């Protein structure tokens, strides 16, 4: 129940739940009122447990349609780095091939909403391999003509990674200094915490747009806010029993017209 409005119950699948943003997203979905069941598909188990959570250990290379439950939303949080992938081929497998394969299976399974993490500056025509790969992923997902596709393009992601990445740590330090002065048209350049990206994915999944393809840029991700529930203001006892201030409780009988 949000603001007095009954919310339809949803189910979700999360792929990439062991990653930085995926871990936050799984927790967000499980602890939300809107989702009654959350399934993760991963190559290894996670430490987080919850009554709503079901874990399936699978290899993405051999993933089949039957491995996907019927669900309202499939969240794809897969992503790697060149340092971990070591080769461009391995990088493309995680950031391009796997998302496309999973999206295709989701379409066949009848899952209506596919949500995926891309990156700011993604373009299939980019001179940079990382941005070009992300751009290709976006375009090929669009070409699949999914019922509803949400693409999230965050800027630099920050906030408590277990894996040490020197370049990103240095960038985080710089953005901590300049984030406060990035206002107005420059707000979209701010660094984004992984937890905020996870919340935005959940938030926009629940408040689904009608477009077949929806692109969320950094400024949209930063702008996602929790529901504001209006608190009931207690009425003082002396006012509660001051009948002169509570005329609304009396019903005046209809008087016959002359």
PDB file of C-alpha atoms in Angstrom:
ATOM      1  CA  UNK A   1       0.000   0.000   0.000  1.00  0.00           C
ATOM      2  CA  UNK A   2       1.528   3.300  -1.127  1.00  0.00           C
ATOM      3  CA  UNK A   3      -0.156   6.581  -0.252  1.00  0.00           C
ATOM      4  CA  UNK A   4      -3.481   4.795   0.135  1.00  0.00           C
ATOM      5  CA  UNK A   5      -3.217   3.119  -3.297  1.00  0.00           C
ATOM      6  CA  UNK A   6      -3.186  -0.675  -3.563  1.00  0.00           C
ATOM      7  CA  UNK A   7      -0.100  -1.777  -5.520  1.00  0.00           C
ATOM      8  CA  UNK A   8      -0.202  -4.798  -7.847  1.00  0.00           C
ATOM      9  CA  UNK A   9       2.144  -7.560  -6.757  1.00  0.00           C
ATOM     10  CA  UNK A  10       5.029  -8.406  -9.095  1.00  0.00           C
ATOM     11  CA  UNK A  11       7.674 -11.079  -9.585  1.00  0.00           C
ATOM     12  CA  UNK A  12      11.221 -10.548 -10.832  1.00  0.00           C
ATOM     13  CA  UNK A  13      14.289 -12.306 -12.170  1.00  0.00           C
ATOM     14  CA  UNK A  14      17.737 -10.793 -11.631  1.00  0.00           C
ATOM     15  CA  UNK A  15      20.738 -11.841 -13.717  1.00  0.00           C
ATOM     16  CA  UNK A  16      24.067 -10.535 -12.474  1.00  0.00           C
ATOM     17  CA  UNK A  17      22.975 -10.567  -8.840  1.00  0.00           C
ATOM     18  CA  UNK A  18      26.512 -11.196  -7.565  1.00  0.00           C
ATOM     19  CA  UNK A  19      27.758  -7.946  -9.087  1.00  0.00           C
ATOM     20  CA  UNK A  20      28.042  -4.490  -7.563  1.00  0.00           C
ATOM     21  CA  UNK A  21      24.626  -3.103  -8.558  1.00  0.00           C
ATOM     22  CA  UNK A  22      22.918  -6.498  -8.712  1.00  0.00           C
ATOM     23  CA  UNK A  23      23.474  -7.136  -4.999  1.00  0.00           C
ATOM     24  CA  UNK A  24      21.800  -3.843  -4.104  1.00  0.00           C
ATOM     25  CA  UNK A  25      18.947  -4.527  -6.523  1.00  0.00           C
ATOM     26  CA  UNK A  26      18.153  -7.980  -5.117  1.00  0.00           C
ATOM     27  CA  UNK A  27      17.931  -6.559  -1.611  1.00  0.00           C
ATOM     28  CA  UNK A  28      15.782  -3.641  -2.818  1.00  0.00           C
ATOM     29  CA  UNK A  29      13.327  -5.955  -4.593  1.00  0.00           C
ATOM     30  CA  UNK A  30      13.067  -8.428  -1.706  1.00  0.00           C
ATOM     31  CA  UNK A  31      12.437  -5.690   0.854  1.00  0.00           C
ATOM     32  CA  UNK A  32       9.888  -3.854  -1.307  1.00  0.00           C
ATOM     33  CA  UNK A  33       6.122  -4.160  -0.949  1.00  0.00           C
ATOM     34  CA  UNK A  34       5.585  -4.530  -4.691  1.00  0.00           C
ATOM     35  CA  UNK A  35       7.519  -7.773  -5.274  1.00  0.00           C
ATOM     36  CA  UNK A  36       6.339 -11.057  -3.819  1.00  0.00           C
ATOM     37  CA  UNK A  37       9.007 -13.297  -5.396  1.00  0.00           C
ATOM     38  CA  UNK A  38      12.538 -12.719  -6.675  1.00  0.00           C
ATOM     39  CA  UNK A  39      14.608 -15.303  -8.564  1.00  0.00           C
ATOM     40  CA  UNK A  40      18.286 -14.827  -9.268  1.00  0.00           C
ATOM     41  CA  UNK A  41      20.234 -16.663 -11.940  1.00  0.00           C
ATOM     42  CA  UNK A  42      23.942 -16.699 -11.192  1.00  0.00           C
ATOM     43  CA  UNK A  43      27.065 -18.791 -11.600  1.00  0.00           C
ATOM     44  CA  UNK A  44      27.644 -18.794  -7.850  1.00  0.00           C
ATOM     45  CA  UNK A  45      25.565 -18.386  -4.707  1.00  0.00           C
ATOM     46  CA  UNK A  46      25.151 -15.147  -2.757  1.00  0.00           C
ATOM     47  CA  UNK A  47      25.336 -14.584   0.977  1.00  0.00           C
ATOM     48  CA  UNK A  48      22.096 -12.583   1.172  1.00  0.00           C
ATOM     49  CA  UNK A  49      18.999 -14.597   2.090  1.00  0.00           C
ATOM     50  CA  UNK A  50      15.314 -13.676   2.166  1.00  0.00           C
ATOM     51  CA  UNK A  51      11.976 -15.490   2.285  1.00  0.00           C
ATOM     52  CA  UNK A  52      11.061 -14.116  -1.169  1.00  0.00           C
ATOM     53  CA  UNK A  53      14.362 -15.146  -2.761  1.00  0.00           C
ATOM     54  CA  UNK A  54      15.061 -18.207  -4.914  1.00  0.00           C
ATOM     55  CA  UNK A  55      18.573 -18.877  -6.242  1.00  0.00           C
ATOM     56  CA  UNK A  56      19.338 -20.802  -9.450  1.00  0.00           C
ATOM     57  CA  UNK A  57      22.954 -21.667 -10.208  1.00  0.00           C
ATOM     58  CA  UNK A  58      23.407 -21.742 -13.976  1.00  0.00           C
ATOM     59  CA  UNK A  59      26.057 -21.210 -16.647  1.00  0.00           C
ATOM     60  CA  UNK A  60      25.021 -18.438 -19.022  1.00  0.00           C
ATOM     61  CA  UNK A  61      26.495 -20.255 -22.034  1.00  0.00           C
ATOM     62  CA  UNK A  62      23.998 -23.090 -21.600  1.00  0.00           C
ATOM     63  CA  UNK A  63      21.017 -21.110 -20.284  1.00  0.00           C
ATOM     64  CA  UNK A  64      17.696 -22.281 -21.721  1.00  0.00           C
ATOM     65  CA  UNK A  65      14.158 -20.914 -21.848  1.00  0.00           C
ATOM     66  CA  UNK A  66      13.002 -23.364 -19.181  1.00  0.00           C
ATOM     67  CA  UNK A  67      15.557 -21.870 -16.748  1.00  0.00           C
ATOM     68  CA  UNK A  68      13.497 -18.666 -16.640  1.00  0.00           C
ATOM     69  CA  UNK A  69      10.446 -18.457 -14.415  1.00  0.00           C
ATOM     70  CA  UNK A  70       7.360 -16.604 -15.577  1.00  0.00           C
ATOM     71  CA  UNK A  71       7.903 -13.084 -14.244  1.00  0.00           C
ATOM     72  CA  UNK A  72       6.877  -9.461 -14.680  1.00  0.00           C
ATOM     73  CA  UNK A  73      10.416  -8.103 -14.862  1.00  0.00           C
ATOM     74  CA  UNK A  74      13.841  -9.379 -15.822  1.00  0.00           C
ATOM     75  CA  UNK A  75      16.736  -7.216 -14.632  1.00  0.00           C
ATOM     76  CA  UNK A  76      20.080  -7.724 -16.390  1.00  0.00           C
ATOM     77  CA  UNK A  77      22.965  -6.366 -14.310  1.00  0.00           C
ATOM     78  CA  UNK A  78      25.765  -8.172 -16.132  1.00  0.00           C
ATOM     79  CA  UNK A  79      29.011  -6.352 -16.767  1.00  0.00           C
ATOM     80  CA  UNK A  80      32.760  -6.791 -16.539  1.00  0.00           C
ATOM     81  CA  UNK A  81      36.003  -4.892 -17.138  1.00  0.00           C
ATOM     82  CA  UNK A  82      38.831  -5.423 -19.592  1.00  0.00           C
ATOM     83  CA  UNK A  83      41.105  -6.170 -16.624  1.00  0.00           C
ATOM     84  CA  UNK A  84      38.902  -9.109 -15.568  1.00  0.00           C
ATOM     85  CA  UNK A  85      37.942 -10.202 -19.084  1.00  0.00           C
ATOM     86  CA  UNK A  86      41.558 -10.014 -20.321  1.00  0.00           C
ATOM     87  CA  UNK A  87      40.453 -10.139 -23.985  1.00  0.00           C
ATOM     88  CA  UNK A  88      37.947  -8.240 -26.094  1.00  0.00           C
ATOM     89  CA  UNK A  89      36.231 -11.516 -26.949  1.00  0.00           C
ATOM     90  CA  UNK A  90      35.594 -12.306 -23.282  1.00  0.00           C
ATOM     91  CA  UNK A  91      34.422  -8.753 -22.642  1.00  0.00           C
ATOM     92  CA  UNK A  92      31.929  -8.945 -25.508  1.00  0.00           C
ATOM     93  CA  UNK A  93      30.657 -12.286 -24.231  1.00  0.00           C
ATOM     94  CA  UNK A  94      29.638 -10.781 -20.860  1.00  0.00           C
ATOM     95  CA  UNK A  95      28.556  -7.297 -21.944  1.00  0.00           C
ATOM     96  CA  UNK A  96      27.016  -8.111 -25.326  1.00  0.00           C
ATOM     97  CA  UNK A  97      26.340 -11.780 -26.004  1.00  0.00           C
ATOM     98  CA  UNK A  98      24.905 -12.767 -22.612  1.00  0.00           C
ATOM     99  CA  UNK A  99      22.419  -9.849 -22.362  1.00  0.00           C
ATOM    100  CA  UNK A 100      21.213 -10.548 -25.914  1.00  0.00           C
ATOM    101  CA  UNK A 101      20.834 -14.255 -25.259  1.00  0.00           C
ATOM    102  CA  UNK A 102      18.947 -13.677 -22.013  1.00  0.00           C
ATOM    103  CA  UNK A 103      16.680 -11.055 -23.594  1.00  0.00           C
ATOM    104  CA  UNK A 104      15.828 -13.444 -26.440  1.00  0.00           C
ATOM    105  CA  UNK A 105      14.934 -16.197 -23.951  1.00  0.00           C
ATOM    106  CA  UNK A 106      12.863 -13.734 -21.912  1.00  0.00           C
ATOM    107  CA  UNK A 107      10.881 -12.765 -25.019  1.00  0.00           C
ATOM    108  CA  UNK A 108      10.178 -16.414 -25.840  1.00  0.00           C
ATOM    109  CA  UNK A 109       9.145 -17.012 -22.221  1.00  0.00           C
ATOM    110  CA  UNK A 110       6.666 -14.133 -22.369  1.00  0.00           C
ATOM    111  CA  UNK A 111       8.367 -11.898 -19.807  1.00  0.00           C
ATOM    112  CA  UNK A 112       7.041  -8.410 -20.668  1.00  0.00           C
ATOM    113  CA  UNK A 113       9.690  -6.121 -19.163  1.00  0.00           C
ATOM    114  CA  UNK A 114      13.464  -6.295 -19.714  1.00  0.00           C
ATOM    115  CA  UNK A 115      15.703  -3.856 -17.815  1.00  0.00           C
ATOM    116  CA  UNK A 116      19.416  -3.605 -18.588  1.00  0.00           C
ATOM    117  CA  UNK A 117      22.418  -1.576 -17.407  1.00  0.00           C
ATOM    118  CA  UNK A 118      24.404   0.142 -20.144  1.00  0.00           C
ATOM    119  CA  UNK A 119      26.654   3.185 -19.744  1.00  0.00           C
ATOM    120  CA  UNK A 120      26.763   6.910 -20.428  1.00  0.00           C
ATOM    121  CA  UNK A 121      28.180   7.693 -23.854  1.00  0.00           C
ATOM    122  CA  UNK A 122      27.212   4.342 -25.356  1.00  0.00           C
ATOM    123  CA  UNK A 123      27.147   4.351 -29.142  1.00  0.00           C
ATOM    124  CA  UNK A 124      27.647   1.672 -31.756  1.00  0.00           C
ATOM    125  CA  UNK A 125      29.713   4.254 -33.668  1.00  0.00           C
ATOM    126  CA  UNK A 126      31.959   5.209 -30.762  1.00  0.00           C
ATOM    127  CA  UNK A 127      35.739   5.060 -31.403  1.00  0.00           C
ATOM    128  CA  UNK A 128      36.134   3.540 -27.933  1.00  0.00           C
ATOM    129  CA  UNK A 129      35.715  -0.219 -27.608  1.00  0.00           C
ATOM    130  CA  UNK A 130      33.837  -0.118 -24.270  1.00  0.00           C
ATOM    131  CA  UNK A 131      31.281   2.489 -25.408  1.00  0.00           C
ATOM    132  CA  UNK A 132      30.961   0.841 -28.815  1.00  0.00           C
ATOM    133  CA  UNK A 133      30.210  -2.570 -27.247  1.00  0.00           C
ATOM    134  CA  UNK A 134      27.568  -1.052 -24.969  1.00  0.00           C
ATOM    135  CA  UNK A 135      26.089   0.794 -27.942  1.00  0.00           C
ATOM    136  CA  UNK A 136      25.899  -2.416 -29.963  1.00  0.00           C
ATOM    137  CA  UNK A 137      24.172  -4.133 -27.051  1.00  0.00           C
ATOM    138  CA  UNK A 138      21.570  -1.369 -26.866  1.00  0.00           C
ATOM    139  CA  UNK A 139      20.873  -1.400 -30.594  1.00  0.00           C
ATOM    140  CA  UNK A 140      20.632  -5.178 -30.866  1.00  0.00           C
ATOM    141  CA  UNK A 141      18.280  -5.303 -27.885  1.00  0.00           C
ATOM    142  CA  UNK A 142      16.104  -2.678 -29.577  1.00  0.00           C
ATOM    143  CA  UNK A 143      16.174  -4.746 -32.771  1.00  0.00           C
ATOM    144  CA  UNK A 144      14.794  -7.731 -30.824  1.00  0.00           C
ATOM    145  CA  UNK A 145      11.529  -5.761 -30.474  1.00  0.00           C
ATOM    146  CA  UNK A 146      10.941  -6.743 -26.879  1.00  0.00           C
ATOM    147  CA  UNK A 147       7.518  -5.855 -25.416  1.00  0.00           C
ATOM    148  CA  UNK A 148       9.165  -3.294 -23.143  1.00  0.00           C
ATOM    149  CA  UNK A 149      12.861  -2.443 -22.882  1.00  0.00           C
ATOM    150  CA  UNK A 150      14.374  -0.149 -20.248  1.00  0.00           C
ATOM    151  CA  UNK A 151      17.992   0.911 -20.767  1.00  0.00           C
ATOM    152  CA  UNK A 152      19.861   2.538 -17.889  1.00  0.00           C
ATOM    153  CA  UNK A 153      22.873   4.694 -18.746  1.00  0.00           C
ATOM    154  CA  UNK A 154      24.635   5.646 -15.500  1.00  0.00           C
ATOM    155  CA  UNK A 155      27.769   7.755 -15.347  1.00  0.00           C
ATOM    156  CA  UNK A 156      30.642   6.622 -13.098  1.00  0.00           C
ATOM    157  CA  UNK A 157      29.371   4.189 -10.447  1.00  0.00           C
ATOM    158  CA  UNK A 158      30.675   4.624  -6.916  1.00  0.00           C
ATOM    159  CA  UNK A 159      30.170   3.184  -3.460  1.00  0.00           C
ATOM    160  CA  UNK A 160      31.822   0.334  -1.603  1.00  0.00           C
ATOM    161  CA  UNK A 161      33.010  -2.168  -4.191  1.00  0.00           C
ATOM    162  CA  UNK A 162      34.668  -5.254  -2.706  1.00  0.00           C
ATOM    163  CA  UNK A 163      37.006  -5.364  -5.710  1.00  0.00           C
ATOM    164  CA  UNK A 164      39.782  -2.753  -5.682  1.00  0.00           C
ATOM    165  CA  UNK A 165      40.020  -0.775  -8.930  1.00  0.00           C
ATOM    166  CA  UNK A 166      42.709   1.914  -8.764  1.00  0.00           C
ATOM    167  CA  UNK A 167      41.398   3.996 -11.662  1.00  0.00           C
ATOM    168  CA  UNK A 168      37.864   4.024 -10.312  1.00  0.00           C
ATOM    169  CA  UNK A 169      39.036   4.860  -6.787  1.00  0.00           C
ATOM    170  CA  UNK A 170      40.909   7.876  -8.120  1.00  0.00           C
ATOM    171  CA  UNK A 171      37.884   8.925 -10.169  1.00  0.00           C
ATOM    172  CA  UNK A 172      35.635   8.530  -7.115  1.00  0.00           C
ATOM    173  CA  UNK A 173      37.873  10.865  -5.164  1.00  0.00           C
ATOM    174  CA  UNK A 174      37.690  13.481  -7.912  1.00  0.00           C
ATOM    175  CA  UNK A 175      33.906  13.205  -8.226  1.00  0.00           C
ATOM    176  CA  UNK A 176      33.451  13.543  -4.463  1.00  0.00           C
ATOM    177  CA  UNK A 177      34.990  16.987  -4.844  1.00  0.00           C
ATOM    178  CA  UNK A 178      33.186  18.119  -7.985  1.00  0.00           C
ATOM    179  CA  UNK A 179      29.758  16.450  -7.562  1.00  0.00           C
ATOM    180  CA  UNK A 180      28.375  19.334  -5.432  1.00  0.00           C
ATOM    181  CA  UNK A 181      29.223  21.917  -8.114  1.00  0.00           C
ATOM    182  CA  UNK A 182      27.710  19.898 -10.969  1.00  0.00           C
ATOM    183  CA  UNK A 183      24.297  21.557 -11.046  1.00  0.00           C
ATOM    184  CA  UNK A 184      21.747  22.557 -13.666  1.00  0.00           C
ATOM    185  CA  UNK A 185      22.629  21.154 -17.119  1.00  0.00           C
ATOM    186  CA  UNK A 186      25.782  19.545 -15.644  1.00  0.00           C
ATOM    187  CA  UNK A 187      23.917  17.481 -13.012  1.00  0.00           C
ATOM    188  CA  UNK A 188      23.812  14.520 -15.388  1.00  0.00           C
ATOM    189  CA  UNK A 189      27.609  14.278 -15.184  1.00  0.00           C
ATOM    190  CA  UNK A 190      27.577  13.444 -11.469  1.00  0.00           C
ATOM    191  CA  UNK A 191      28.873  10.095 -10.244  1.00  0.00           C
ATOM    192  CA  UNK A 192      26.110   7.706  -9.140  1.00  0.00           C
ATOM    193  CA  UNK A 193      26.182   5.283  -6.219  1.00  0.00           C
ATOM    194  CA  UNK A 194      25.447   1.679  -7.133  1.00  0.00           C
ATOM    195  CA  UNK A 195      22.684   1.665  -4.543  1.00  0.00           C
ATOM    196  CA  UNK A 196      20.985   4.619  -6.269  1.00  0.00           C
ATOM    197  CA  UNK A 197      21.143   2.880  -9.662  1.00  0.00           C
ATOM    198  CA  UNK A 198      19.555  -0.220  -8.115  1.00  0.00           C
ATOM    199  CA  UNK A 199      16.794   1.889  -6.590  1.00  0.00           C
ATOM    200  CA  UNK A 200      16.164   3.641  -9.919  1.00  0.00           C
ATOM    201  CA  UNK A 201      15.809   0.298 -11.719  1.00  0.00           C
ATOM    202  CA  UNK A 202      13.268  -0.864  -9.158  1.00  0.00           C
ATOM    203  CA  UNK A 203      11.493   2.510  -9.129  1.00  0.00           C
ATOM    204  CA  UNK A 204      11.062   2.776 -12.896  1.00  0.00           C
ATOM    205  CA  UNK A 205      10.059  -0.882 -13.185  1.00  0.00           C
ATOM    206  CA  UNK A 206       7.171  -0.258 -10.802  1.00  0.00           C
ATOM    207  CA  UNK A 207       6.225   3.057 -12.454  1.00  0.00           C
ATOM    208  CA  UNK A 208       6.483   1.657 -15.956  1.00  0.00           C
ATOM    209  CA  UNK A 209       6.386   4.024 -18.902  1.00  0.00           C
ATOM    210  CA  UNK A 210       4.234   3.080 -21.869  1.00  0.00           C
ATOM    211  CA  UNK A 211       7.001   3.402 -24.462  1.00  0.00           C
ATOM    212  CA  UNK A 212       8.330   0.164 -25.943  1.00  0.00           C
ATOM    213  CA  UNK A 213      11.876   1.440 -25.435  1.00  0.00           C
ATOM    214  CA  UNK A 214      12.691   3.707 -22.510  1.00  0.00           C
ATOM    215  CA  UNK A 215      16.136   5.249 -22.027  1.00  0.00           C
ATOM    216  CA  UNK A 216      17.105   6.466 -18.554  1.00  0.00           C
ATOM    217  CA  UNK A 217      20.103   8.764 -18.452  1.00  0.00           C
ATOM    218  CA  UNK A 218      22.172   9.676 -15.414  1.00  0.00           C
ATOM    219  CA  UNK A 219      19.934  12.625 -14.525  1.00  0.00           C
ATOM    220  CA  UNK A 220      16.865  10.338 -14.527  1.00  0.00           C
ATOM    221  CA  UNK A 221      18.649   7.806 -12.329  1.00  0.00           C
ATOM    222  CA  UNK A 222      19.689  10.510  -9.871  1.00  0.00           C
ATOM    223  CA  UNK A 223      16.138  11.884  -9.847  1.00  0.00           C
ATOM    224  CA  UNK A 224      14.485   8.627  -8.773  1.00  0.00           C
ATOM    225  CA  UNK A 225      13.161   9.175  -5.247  1.00  0.00           C
ATOM    226  CA  UNK A 226      11.284   6.996  -2.747  1.00  0.00           C
ATOM    227  CA  UNK A 227       7.561   7.426  -2.263  1.00  0.00           C
ATOM    228  CA  UNK A 228       6.644  10.150   0.193  1.00  0.00           C
ATOM    229  CA  UNK A 229       3.990   8.755   2.520  1.00  0.00           C
ATOM    230  CA  UNK A 230       1.880  11.429   4.123  1.00  0.00           C
ATOM    231  CA  UNK A 231       1.906  11.061   7.900  1.00  0.00           C
ATOM    232  CA  UNK A 232      -1.346  11.519   9.755  1.00  0.00           C
ATOM    233  CA  UNK A 233      -1.163  14.520  12.072  1.00  0.00           C
ATOM    234  CA  UNK A 234      -2.488  13.609  15.528  1.00  0.00           C
ATOM    235  CA  UNK A 235      -5.441  15.666  16.751  1.00  0.00           C
ATOM    236  CA  UNK A 236      -5.190  17.078  20.246  1.00  0.00           C
ATOM    237  CA  UNK A 237      -7.825  15.752  22.691  1.00  0.00           C
ATOM    238  CA  UNK A 238      -9.238  19.216  23.404  1.00  0.00           C
ATOM    239  CA  UNK A 239      -9.779  19.749  19.655  1.00  0.00           C
ATOM    240  CA  UNK A 240     -11.201  16.249  19.187  1.00  0.00           C
ATOM    241  CA  UNK A 241     -14.060  17.059  21.548  1.00  0.00           C
ATOM    242  CA  UNK A 242     -14.527  20.680  20.535  1.00  0.00           C
ATOM    243  CA  UNK A 243     -17.792  20.206  18.636  1.00  0.00           C
ATOM    244  CA  UNK A 244     -17.719  23.749  17.264  1.00  0.00           C
ATOM    245  CA  UNK A 245     -14.690  22.754  15.167  1.00  0.00           C
ATOM    246  CA  UNK A 246     -16.174  19.447  14.003  1.00  0.00           C
ATOM    247  CA  UNK A 247     -19.336  20.528  12.223  1.00  0.00           C
ATOM    248  CA  UNK A 248     -18.599  18.014   9.492  1.00  0.00           C
ATOM    249  CA  UNK A 249     -19.748  15.109  11.680  1.00  0.00           C
ATOM    250  CA  UNK A 250     -23.286  16.463  11.894  1.00  0.00           C
ATOM    251  CA  UNK A 251     -25.708  15.763   9.055  1.00  0.00           C
ATOM    252  CA  UNK A 252     -28.358  18.361   8.636  1.00  0.00           C
ATOM    253  CA  UNK A 253     -31.727  16.830   7.833  1.00  0.00           C
ATOM    254  CA  UNK A 254     -33.389  17.937   4.638  1.00  0.00           C
ATOM    255  CA  UNK A 255     -36.012  20.486   5.471  1.00  0.00           C
ATOM    256  CA  UNK A 256     -39.220  20.519   3.408  1.00  0.00           C
ATOM    257  CA  UNK A 257     -39.331  23.416   0.998  1.00  0.00           C
ATOM    258  CA  UNK A 258     -42.048  26.023   1.493  1.00  0.00           C
TER     259      UNK A 258
END
